[in-house]
PDB file of N, CA and C in Angstrom:
ATOM      1  N   MET A   1      22.985  -4.465 -19.341  1.00  0.00           N
ATOM      2  CA  MET A   1      22.033  -3.819 -18.476  1.00  0.00           C
ATOM      3  C   MET A   1      21.277  -2.793 -19.296  1.00  0.00           C
ATOM      4  N   THR A   2      19.988  -2.771 -19.166  1.00  0.00           N
ATOM      5  CA  THR A   2      19.182  -1.804 -19.887  1.00  0.00           C
ATOM      6  C   THR A   2      19.088  -0.522 -19.083  1.00  0.00           C
ATOM      7  N   ASP A   3      18.644   0.551 -19.724  1.00  0.00           N
ATOM      8  CA  ASP A   3      18.515   1.827 -19.031  1.00  0.00           C
ATOM      9  C   ASP A   3      17.590   1.718 -17.826  1.00  0.00           C
ATOM     10  N   SER A   4      16.559   0.885 -17.910  1.00  0.00           N
ATOM     11  CA  SER A   4      15.628   0.746 -16.789  1.00  0.00           C
ATOM     12  C   SER A   4      16.285   0.076 -15.583  1.00  0.00           C
ATOM     13  N   ASP A   5      17.432  -0.588 -15.799  1.00  0.00           N
ATOM     14  CA  ASP A   5      18.157  -1.218 -14.698  1.00  0.00           C
ATOM     15  C   ASP A   5      19.153  -0.272 -14.041  1.00  0.00           C
ATOM     16  N   GLU A   6      19.381   0.894 -14.645  1.00  0.00           N
ATOM     17  CA  GLU A   6      20.355   1.833 -14.109  1.00  0.00           C
ATOM     18  C   GLU A   6      19.885   2.356 -12.752  1.00  0.00           C
ATOM     19  N   VAL A   7      20.838   2.450 -11.846  1.00  0.00           N
ATOM     20  CA  VAL A   7      20.550   3.014 -10.534  1.00  0.00           C
ATOM     21  C   VAL A   7      21.090   4.440 -10.538  1.00  0.00           C
ATOM     22  N   PRO A   8      20.224   5.429 -10.328  1.00  0.00           N
ATOM     23  CA  PRO A   8      20.712   6.804 -10.281  1.00  0.00           C
ATOM     24  C   PRO A   8      21.807   6.943  -9.223  1.00  0.00           C
ATOM     25  N   HIS A   9      22.800   7.781  -9.510  1.00  0.00           N
ATOM     26  CA  HIS A   9      23.960   7.932  -8.630  1.00  0.00           C
ATOM     27  C   HIS A   9      23.558   8.268  -7.192  1.00  0.00           C
ATOM     28  N   ASP A  10      22.632   9.216  -7.016  1.00  0.00           N
ATOM     29  CA  ASP A  10      22.252   9.619  -5.661  1.00  0.00           C
ATOM     30  C   ASP A  10      21.529   8.495  -4.918  1.00  0.00           C
ATOM     31  N   VAL A  11      20.760   7.699  -5.637  1.00  0.00           N
ATOM     32  CA  VAL A  11      20.055   6.572  -5.019  1.00  0.00           C
ATOM     33  C   VAL A  11      21.058   5.498  -4.622  1.00  0.00           C
ATOM     34  N   ARG A  12      22.016   5.211  -5.500  1.00  0.00           N
ATOM     35  CA  ARG A  12      23.062   4.233  -5.193  1.00  0.00           C
ATOM     36  C   ARG A  12      23.840   4.671  -3.947  1.00  0.00           C
ATOM     37  N   ALA A  13      24.215   5.948  -3.900  1.00  0.00           N
ATOM     38  CA  ALA A  13      24.977   6.459  -2.757  1.00  0.00           C
ATOM     39  C   ALA A  13      24.169   6.343  -1.466  1.00  0.00           C
ATOM     40  N   SER A  14      22.893   6.688  -1.531  1.00  0.00           N
ATOM     41  CA  SER A  14      22.038   6.592  -0.343  1.00  0.00           C
ATOM     42  C   SER A  14      21.907   5.157   0.133  1.00  0.00           C
ATOM     43  N   LEU A  15      21.628   4.254  -0.803  1.00  0.00           N
ATOM     44  CA  LEU A  15      21.472   2.846  -0.425  1.00  0.00           C
ATOM     45  C   LEU A  15      22.782   2.266   0.089  1.00  0.00           C
ATOM     46  N   ASP A  16      23.883   2.600  -0.560  1.00  0.00           N
ATOM     47  CA  ASP A  16      25.188   2.112  -0.088  1.00  0.00           C
ATOM     48  C   ASP A  16      25.444   2.560   1.348  1.00  0.00           C
ATOM     49  N   GLN A  17      25.186   3.826   1.630  1.00  0.00           N
ATOM     50  CA  GLN A  17      25.427   4.348   2.977  1.00  0.00           C
ATOM     51  C   GLN A  17      24.484   3.705   3.994  1.00  0.00           C
ATOM     52  N   LEU A  18      23.208   3.637   3.680  1.00  0.00           N
ATOM     53  CA  LEU A  18      22.238   3.051   4.605  1.00  0.00           C
ATOM     54  C   LEU A  18      22.575   1.594   4.912  1.00  0.00           C
ATOM     55  N   LEU A  19      22.898   0.831   3.870  1.00  0.00           N
ATOM     56  CA  LEU A  19      23.181  -0.591   4.073  1.00  0.00           C
ATOM     57  C   LEU A  19      24.499  -0.807   4.801  1.00  0.00           C
ATOM     58  N   ALA A  20      25.499   0.030   4.540  1.00  0.00           N
ATOM     59  CA  ALA A  20      26.774  -0.088   5.258  1.00  0.00           C
ATOM     60  C   ALA A  20      26.584   0.227   6.740  1.00  0.00           C
ATOM     61  N   GLU A  21      25.825   1.272   7.025  1.00  0.00           N
ATOM     62  CA  GLU A  21      25.573   1.630   8.425  1.00  0.00           C
ATOM     63  C   GLU A  21      24.714   0.569   9.115  1.00  0.00           C
ATOM     64  N   ALA A  22      23.754   0.007   8.391  1.00  0.00           N
ATOM     65  CA  ALA A  22      22.926  -1.057   8.961  1.00  0.00           C
ATOM     66  C   ALA A  22      23.770  -2.291   9.256  1.00  0.00           C
ATOM     67  N   ARG A  23      24.668  -2.635   8.335  1.00  0.00           N
ATOM     68  CA  ARG A  23      25.556  -3.775   8.551  1.00  0.00           C
ATOM     69  C   ARG A  23      26.405  -3.564   9.794  1.00  0.00           C
ATOM     70  N   ALA A  24      27.009  -2.387   9.898  1.00  0.00           N
ATOM     71  CA  ALA A  24      27.868  -2.085  11.045  1.00  0.00           C
ATOM     72  C   ALA A  24      27.072  -2.128  12.359  1.00  0.00           C
ATOM     73  N   ALA A  25      25.873  -1.577  12.337  1.00  0.00           N
ATOM     74  CA  ALA A  25      25.040  -1.594  13.537  1.00  0.00           C
ATOM     75  C   ALA A  25      24.655  -3.026  13.915  1.00  0.00           C
ATOM     76  N   ALA A  26      24.297  -3.816  12.914  1.00  0.00           N
ATOM     77  CA  ALA A  26      23.942  -5.214  13.181  1.00  0.00           C
ATOM     78  C   ALA A  26      25.131  -5.960  13.769  1.00  0.00           C
ATOM     79  N   GLU A  27      26.315  -5.731  13.215  1.00  0.00           N
ATOM     80  CA  GLU A  27      27.514  -6.402  13.721  1.00  0.00           C
ATOM     81  C   GLU A  27      27.800  -6.035  15.176  1.00  0.00           C
ATOM     82  N   ARG A  28      27.441  -4.809  15.566  1.00  0.00           N
ATOM     83  CA  ARG A  28      27.624  -4.371  16.954  1.00  0.00           C
ATOM     84  C   ARG A  28      26.511  -4.888  17.853  1.00  0.00           C
ATOM     85  N   GLY A  29      25.481  -5.461  17.239  1.00  0.00           N
ATOM     86  CA  GLY A  29      24.321  -5.905  18.010  1.00  0.00           C
ATOM     87  C   GLY A  29      23.377  -4.770  18.345  1.00  0.00           C
ATOM     88  N   ASP A  30      23.499  -3.657  17.634  1.00  0.00           N
ATOM     89  CA  ASP A  30      22.680  -2.466  17.857  1.00  0.00           C
ATOM     90  C   ASP A  30      21.426  -2.526  16.989  1.00  0.00           C
ATOM     91  N   VAL A  31      20.475  -3.312  17.435  1.00  0.00           N
ATOM     92  CA  VAL A  31      19.232  -3.518  16.686  1.00  0.00           C
ATOM     93  C   VAL A  31      18.443  -2.224  16.552  1.00  0.00           C
ATOM     94  N   ASP A  32      18.477  -1.390  17.592  1.00  0.00           N
ATOM     95  CA  ASP A  32      17.712  -0.144  17.576  1.00  0.00           C
ATOM     96  C   ASP A  32      18.210   0.836  16.508  1.00  0.00           C
ATOM     97  N   THR A  33      19.451   0.700  16.094  1.00  0.00           N
ATOM     98  CA  THR A  33      19.981   1.520  15.005  1.00  0.00           C
ATOM     99  C   THR A  33      19.818   0.814  13.666  1.00  0.00           C
ATOM    100  N   ALA A  34      20.078  -0.480  13.634  1.00  0.00           N
ATOM    101  CA  ALA A  34      20.010  -1.235  12.378  1.00  0.00           C
ATOM    102  C   ALA A  34      18.596  -1.241  11.792  1.00  0.00           C
ATOM    103  N   ARG A  35      17.594  -1.424  12.641  1.00  0.00           N
ATOM    104  CA  ARG A  35      16.210  -1.554  12.156  1.00  0.00           C
ATOM    105  C   ARG A  35      15.759  -0.338  11.339  1.00  0.00           C
ATOM    106  N   PRO A  36      15.854   0.889  11.851  1.00  0.00           N
ATOM    107  CA  PRO A  36      15.393   2.022  11.031  1.00  0.00           C
ATOM    108  C   PRO A  36      16.233   2.249   9.779  1.00  0.00           C
ATOM    109  N   LEU A  37      17.509   1.918   9.835  1.00  0.00           N
ATOM    110  CA  LEU A  37      18.340   2.045   8.633  1.00  0.00           C
ATOM    111  C   LEU A  37      17.866   1.097   7.540  1.00  0.00           C
ATOM    112  N   LEU A  38      17.578  -0.130   7.918  1.00  0.00           N
ATOM    113  CA  LEU A  38      17.082  -1.113   6.947  1.00  0.00           C
ATOM    114  C   LEU A  38      15.697  -0.734   6.433  1.00  0.00           C
ATOM    115  N   GLU A  39      14.856  -0.235   7.318  1.00  0.00           N
ATOM    116  CA  GLU A  39      13.519   0.201   6.893  1.00  0.00           C
ATOM    117  C   GLU A  39      13.616   1.362   5.911  1.00  0.00           C
ATOM    118  N   THR A  40      14.539   2.292   6.175  1.00  0.00           N
ATOM    119  CA  THR A  40      14.730   3.425   5.265  1.00  0.00           C
ATOM    120  C   THR A  40      15.277   2.959   3.924  1.00  0.00           C
ATOM    121  N   ALA A  41      16.226   2.026   3.945  1.00  0.00           N
ATOM    122  CA  ALA A  41      16.762   1.488   2.690  1.00  0.00           C
ATOM    123  C   ALA A  41      15.660   0.822   1.877  1.00  0.00           C
ATOM    124  N   GLU A  42      14.782   0.098   2.541  1.00  0.00           N
ATOM    125  CA  GLU A  42      13.674  -0.546   1.832  1.00  0.00           C
ATOM    126  C   GLU A  42      12.743   0.502   1.221  1.00  0.00           C
ATOM    127  N   THR A  43      12.488   1.578   1.942  1.00  0.00           N
ATOM    128  CA  THR A  43      11.639   2.654   1.428  1.00  0.00           C
ATOM    129  C   THR A  43      12.293   3.343   0.235  1.00  0.00           C
ATOM    130  N   VAL A  44      13.584   3.626   0.337  1.00  0.00           N
ATOM    131  CA  VAL A  44      14.304   4.240  -0.786  1.00  0.00           C
ATOM    132  C   VAL A  44      14.216   3.340  -2.021  1.00  0.00           C
ATOM    133  N   ALA A  45      14.457   2.050  -1.827  1.00  0.00           N
ATOM    134  CA  ALA A  45      14.384   1.110  -2.954  1.00  0.00           C
ATOM    135  C   ALA A  45      12.988   1.107  -3.571  1.00  0.00           C
ATOM    136  N   THR A  46      11.976   1.105  -2.724  1.00  0.00           N
ATOM    137  CA  THR A  46      10.596   1.064  -3.202  1.00  0.00           C
ATOM    138  C   THR A  46      10.255   2.284  -4.040  1.00  0.00           C
ATOM    139  N   HIS A  47      10.700   3.440  -3.593  1.00  0.00           N
ATOM    140  CA  HIS A  47      10.280   4.688  -4.238  1.00  0.00           C
ATOM    141  C   HIS A  47      11.262   5.258  -5.257  1.00  0.00           C
ATOM    142  N   LYS A  48      12.526   4.832  -5.198  1.00  0.00           N
ATOM    143  CA  LYS A  48      13.533   5.463  -6.042  1.00  0.00           C
ATOM    144  C   LYS A  48      14.173   4.546  -7.082  1.00  0.00           C
ATOM    145  N   LEU A  49      14.081   3.240  -6.893  1.00  0.00           N
ATOM    146  CA  LEU A  49      14.622   2.326  -7.908  1.00  0.00           C
ATOM    147  C   LEU A  49      13.568   2.039  -8.955  1.00  0.00           C
ATOM    148  N   PRO A  50      13.967   1.903 -10.206  1.00  0.00           N
ATOM    149  CA  PRO A  50      12.999   1.538 -11.241  1.00  0.00           C
ATOM    150  C   PRO A  50      12.428   0.147 -10.964  1.00  0.00           C
ATOM    151  N   ALA A  51      11.170  -0.032 -11.329  1.00  0.00           N
ATOM    152  CA  ALA A  51      10.546  -1.344 -11.160  1.00  0.00           C
ATOM    153  C   ALA A  51      11.370  -2.392 -11.886  1.00  0.00           C
ATOM    154  N   GLY A  52      11.511  -3.541 -11.266  1.00  0.00           N
ATOM    155  CA  GLY A  52      12.260  -4.614 -11.895  1.00  0.00           C
ATOM    156  C   GLY A  52      12.940  -5.495 -10.874  1.00  0.00           C
ATOM    157  N   GLU A  53      13.790  -6.366 -11.381  1.00  0.00           N
ATOM    158  CA  GLU A  53      14.435  -7.369 -10.546  1.00  0.00           C
ATOM    159  C   GLU A  53      15.325  -6.752  -9.467  1.00  0.00           C
ATOM    160  N   ARG A  54      16.081  -5.713  -9.804  1.00  0.00           N
ATOM    161  CA  ARG A  54      16.965  -5.104  -8.806  1.00  0.00           C
ATOM    162  C   ARG A  54      16.142  -4.562  -7.632  1.00  0.00           C
ATOM    163  N   ARG A  55      15.090  -3.812  -7.939  1.00  0.00           N
ATOM    164  CA  ARG A  55      14.263  -3.258  -6.863  1.00  0.00           C
ATOM    165  C   ARG A  55      13.676  -4.379  -6.012  1.00  0.00           C
ATOM    166  N   ASP A  56      13.179  -5.414  -6.651  1.00  0.00           N
ATOM    167  CA  ASP A  56      12.606  -6.540  -5.901  1.00  0.00           C
ATOM    168  C   ASP A  56      13.637  -7.191  -4.995  1.00  0.00           C
ATOM    169  N   ARG A  57      14.845  -7.397  -5.521  1.00  0.00           N
ATOM    170  CA  ARG A  57      15.891  -8.058  -4.724  1.00  0.00           C
ATOM    171  C   ARG A  57      16.374  -7.184  -3.574  1.00  0.00           C
ATOM    172  N   VAL A  58      16.483  -5.882  -3.808  1.00  0.00           N
ATOM    173  CA  VAL A  58      16.909  -4.988  -2.725  1.00  0.00           C
ATOM    174  C   VAL A  58      15.844  -4.942  -1.642  1.00  0.00           C
ATOM    175  N   ARG A  59      14.601  -4.830  -2.036  1.00  0.00           N
ATOM    176  CA  ARG A  59      13.519  -4.824  -1.041  1.00  0.00           C
ATOM    177  C   ARG A  59      13.485  -6.136  -0.274  1.00  0.00           C
ATOM    178  N   TRP A  60      13.650  -7.265  -0.962  1.00  0.00           N
ATOM    179  CA  TRP A  60      13.664  -8.566  -0.300  1.00  0.00           C
ATOM    180  C   TRP A  60      14.843  -8.663   0.664  1.00  0.00           C
ATOM    181  N   GLY A  61      16.015  -8.190   0.237  1.00  0.00           N
ATOM    182  CA  GLY A  61      17.202  -8.246   1.085  1.00  0.00           C
ATOM    183  C   GLY A  61      17.040  -7.429   2.355  1.00  0.00           C
ATOM    184  N   CYS A  62      16.454  -6.241   2.223  1.00  0.00           N
ATOM    185  CA  CYS A  62      16.205  -5.410   3.409  1.00  0.00           C
ATOM    186  C   CYS A  62      15.234  -6.111   4.357  1.00  0.00           C
ATOM    187  N   ALA A  63      14.175  -6.673   3.800  1.00  0.00           N
ATOM    188  CA  ALA A  63      13.198  -7.382   4.627  1.00  0.00           C
ATOM    189  C   ALA A  63      13.826  -8.601   5.301  1.00  0.00           C
ATOM    190  N   ALA A  64      14.679  -9.317   4.572  1.00  0.00           N
ATOM    191  CA  ALA A  64      15.347 -10.491   5.151  1.00  0.00           C
ATOM    192  C   ALA A  64      16.280 -10.078   6.278  1.00  0.00           C
ATOM    193  N   ALA A  65      17.010  -8.971   6.092  1.00  0.00           N
ATOM    194  CA  ALA A  65      17.893  -8.482   7.152  1.00  0.00           C
ATOM    195  C   ALA A  65      17.089  -8.068   8.378  1.00  0.00           C
ATOM    196  N   LEU A  66      15.964  -7.415   8.161  1.00  0.00           N
ATOM    197  CA  LEU A  66      15.095  -7.042   9.281  1.00  0.00           C
ATOM    198  C   LEU A  66      14.599  -8.270  10.025  1.00  0.00           C
ATOM    199  N   ASP A  67      14.174  -9.269   9.275  1.00  0.00           N
ATOM    200  CA  ASP A  67      13.685 -10.511   9.896  1.00  0.00           C
ATOM    201  C   ASP A  67      14.786 -11.226  10.663  1.00  0.00           C
ATOM    202  N   ALA A  68      16.027 -11.087  10.194  1.00  0.00           N
ATOM    203  CA  ALA A  68      17.155 -11.773  10.826  1.00  0.00           C
ATOM    204  C   ALA A  68      17.555 -11.132  12.155  1.00  0.00           C
ATOM    205  N   LEU A  69      17.235  -9.854  12.334  1.00  0.00           N
ATOM    206  CA  LEU A  69      17.577  -9.207  13.601  1.00  0.00           C
ATOM    207  C   LEU A  69      16.879  -9.935  14.733  1.00  0.00           C
ATOM    208  N   PRO A  70      17.495 -10.190  15.855  1.00  0.00           N
ATOM    209  CA  PRO A  70      18.753  -9.649  16.339  1.00  0.00           C
ATOM    210  C   PRO A  70      19.970 -10.547  16.069  1.00  0.00           C
ATOM    211  N   ASN A  71      19.877 -11.506  15.177  1.00  0.00           N
ATOM    212  CA  ASN A  71      21.041 -12.325  14.833  1.00  0.00           C
ATOM    213  C   ASN A  71      22.009 -11.433  14.048  1.00  0.00           C
ATOM    214  N   ALA A  72      23.024 -10.940  14.737  1.00  0.00           N
ATOM    215  CA  ALA A  72      23.928  -9.932  14.176  1.00  0.00           C
ATOM    216  C   ALA A  72      24.608 -10.403  12.901  1.00  0.00           C
ATOM    217  N   ASP A  73      25.149 -11.605  12.932  1.00  0.00           N
ATOM    218  CA  ASP A  73      25.894 -12.090  11.769  1.00  0.00           C
ATOM    219  C   ASP A  73      24.995 -12.259  10.551  1.00  0.00           C
ATOM    220  N   LEU A  74      23.826 -12.820  10.750  1.00  0.00           N
ATOM    221  CA  LEU A  74      22.917 -13.055   9.631  1.00  0.00           C
ATOM    222  C   LEU A  74      22.376 -11.741   9.070  1.00  0.00           C
ATOM    223  N   ALA A  75      21.969 -10.835   9.937  1.00  0.00           N
ATOM    224  CA  ALA A  75      21.460  -9.539   9.473  1.00  0.00           C
ATOM    225  C   ALA A  75      22.545  -8.774   8.714  1.00  0.00           C
ATOM    226  N   ALA A  76      23.773  -8.808   9.224  1.00  0.00           N
ATOM    227  CA  ALA A  76      24.888  -8.126   8.550  1.00  0.00           C
ATOM    228  C   ALA A  76      25.162  -8.756   7.188  1.00  0.00           C
ATOM    229  N   ALA A  77      25.078 -10.078   7.106  1.00  0.00           N
ATOM    230  CA  ALA A  77      25.304 -10.761   5.834  1.00  0.00           C
ATOM    231  C   ALA A  77      24.230 -10.380   4.811  1.00  0.00           C
ATOM    232  N   TYR A  78      22.979 -10.303   5.242  1.00  0.00           N
ATOM    233  CA  TYR A  78      21.914  -9.879   4.331  1.00  0.00           C
ATOM    234  C   TYR A  78      22.133  -8.440   3.875  1.00  0.00           C
ATOM    235  N   ALA A  79      22.542  -7.554   4.775  1.00  0.00           N
ATOM    236  CA  ALA A  79      22.787  -6.161   4.401  1.00  0.00           C
ATOM    237  C   ALA A  79      23.923  -6.068   3.383  1.00  0.00           C
ATOM    238  N   THR A  80      24.973  -6.848   3.590  1.00  0.00           N
ATOM    239  CA  THR A  80      26.101  -6.857   2.656  1.00  0.00           C
ATOM    240  C   THR A  80      25.681  -7.385   1.289  1.00  0.00           C
ATOM    241  N   ALA A  81      24.949  -8.487   1.278  1.00  0.00           N
ATOM    242  CA  ALA A  81      24.491  -9.071   0.011  1.00  0.00           C
ATOM    243  C   ALA A  81      23.554  -8.111  -0.721  1.00  0.00           C
ATOM    244  N   THR A  82      22.731  -7.402   0.025  1.00  0.00           N
ATOM    245  CA  THR A  82      21.815  -6.440  -0.586  1.00  0.00           C
ATOM    246  C   THR A  82      22.579  -5.280  -1.199  1.00  0.00           C
ATOM    247  N   ALA A  83      23.607  -4.801  -0.519  1.00  0.00           N
ATOM    248  CA  ALA A  83      24.445  -3.743  -1.068  1.00  0.00           C
ATOM    249  C   ALA A  83      25.122  -4.205  -2.355  1.00  0.00           C
ATOM    250  N   ASP A  84      25.510  -5.472  -2.408  1.00  0.00           N
ATOM    251  CA  ASP A  84      26.112  -6.022  -3.626  1.00  0.00           C
ATOM    252  C   ASP A  84      25.135  -5.971  -4.786  1.00  0.00           C
ATOM    253  N   VAL A  85      23.862  -6.224  -4.528  1.00  0.00           N
ATOM    254  CA  VAL A  85      22.837  -6.167  -5.583  1.00  0.00           C
ATOM    255  C   VAL A  85      22.686  -4.738  -6.095  1.00  0.00           C
ATOM    256  N   VAL A  86      22.742  -3.769  -5.192  1.00  0.00           N
ATOM    257  CA  VAL A  86      22.623  -2.369  -5.598  1.00  0.00           C
ATOM    258  C   VAL A  86      23.718  -2.021  -6.604  1.00  0.00           C
ATOM    259  N   GLY A  87      24.936  -2.473  -6.339  1.00  0.00           N
ATOM    260  CA  GLY A  87      26.064  -2.113  -7.178  1.00  0.00           C
ATOM    261  C   GLY A  87      26.334  -3.033  -8.341  1.00  0.00           C
ATOM    262  N   ALA A  88      25.644  -4.160  -8.429  1.00  0.00           N
ATOM    263  CA  ALA A  88      25.910  -5.143  -9.482  1.00  0.00           C
ATOM    264  C   ALA A  88      25.496  -4.625 -10.857  1.00  0.00           C
ATOM    265  N   SER A  89      26.298  -4.972 -11.849  1.00  0.00           N
ATOM    266  CA  SER A  89      25.925  -4.591 -13.210  1.00  0.00           C
ATOM    267  C   SER A  89      24.772  -5.447 -13.712  1.00  0.00           C
ATOM    268  N   ASP A  90      24.632  -6.652 -13.165  1.00  0.00           N
ATOM    269  CA  ASP A  90      23.522  -7.540 -13.490  1.00  0.00           C
ATOM    270  C   ASP A  90      22.768  -7.833 -12.196  1.00  0.00           C
ATOM    271  N   PRO A  91      21.548  -7.275 -12.025  1.00  0.00           N
ATOM    272  CA  PRO A  91      20.827  -7.423 -10.766  1.00  0.00           C
ATOM    273  C   PRO A  91      20.412  -8.855 -10.437  1.00  0.00           C
ATOM    274  N   SER A  92      20.555  -9.781 -11.366  1.00  0.00           N
ATOM    275  CA  SER A  92      20.171 -11.155 -11.087  1.00  0.00           C
ATOM    276  C   SER A  92      21.298 -11.935 -10.427  1.00  0.00           C
ATOM    277  N   LEU A  93      22.477 -11.323 -10.283  1.00  0.00           N
ATOM    278  CA  LEU A  93      23.619 -12.000  -9.663  1.00  0.00           C
ATOM    279  C   LEU A  93      23.601 -11.879  -8.175  1.00  0.00           C
TER     280      LEU A  93
END
C-alpha cells in the first residue's frame, strides 16, 4: 500500500462508526436512520479519503447501499462490504 492509500485514523474511525450504525439501522428496517448515515459516510469518503481506488469503492458502496434501501439485508450487506474496503490493506480486495 502506498502512502496515498493510507486512511487517516480519524477518518477510518468515522467511516467505521457510520457504516456500522448504517448497517444496524438497515437490519432493523430503519431507513430513516440508515439513509443519512450512508449519505454522511459518502460525504466523508469524498472529502477526507485520498483520491484513488479506495475512495471510489467506498463512495460506490455507500451509493449502492442507499439504492438498496429499503431492502434491509442487501443494504446491510453493502454497508458491511464497504466497511471492509475502508479497513483493507489493499483497497482493490
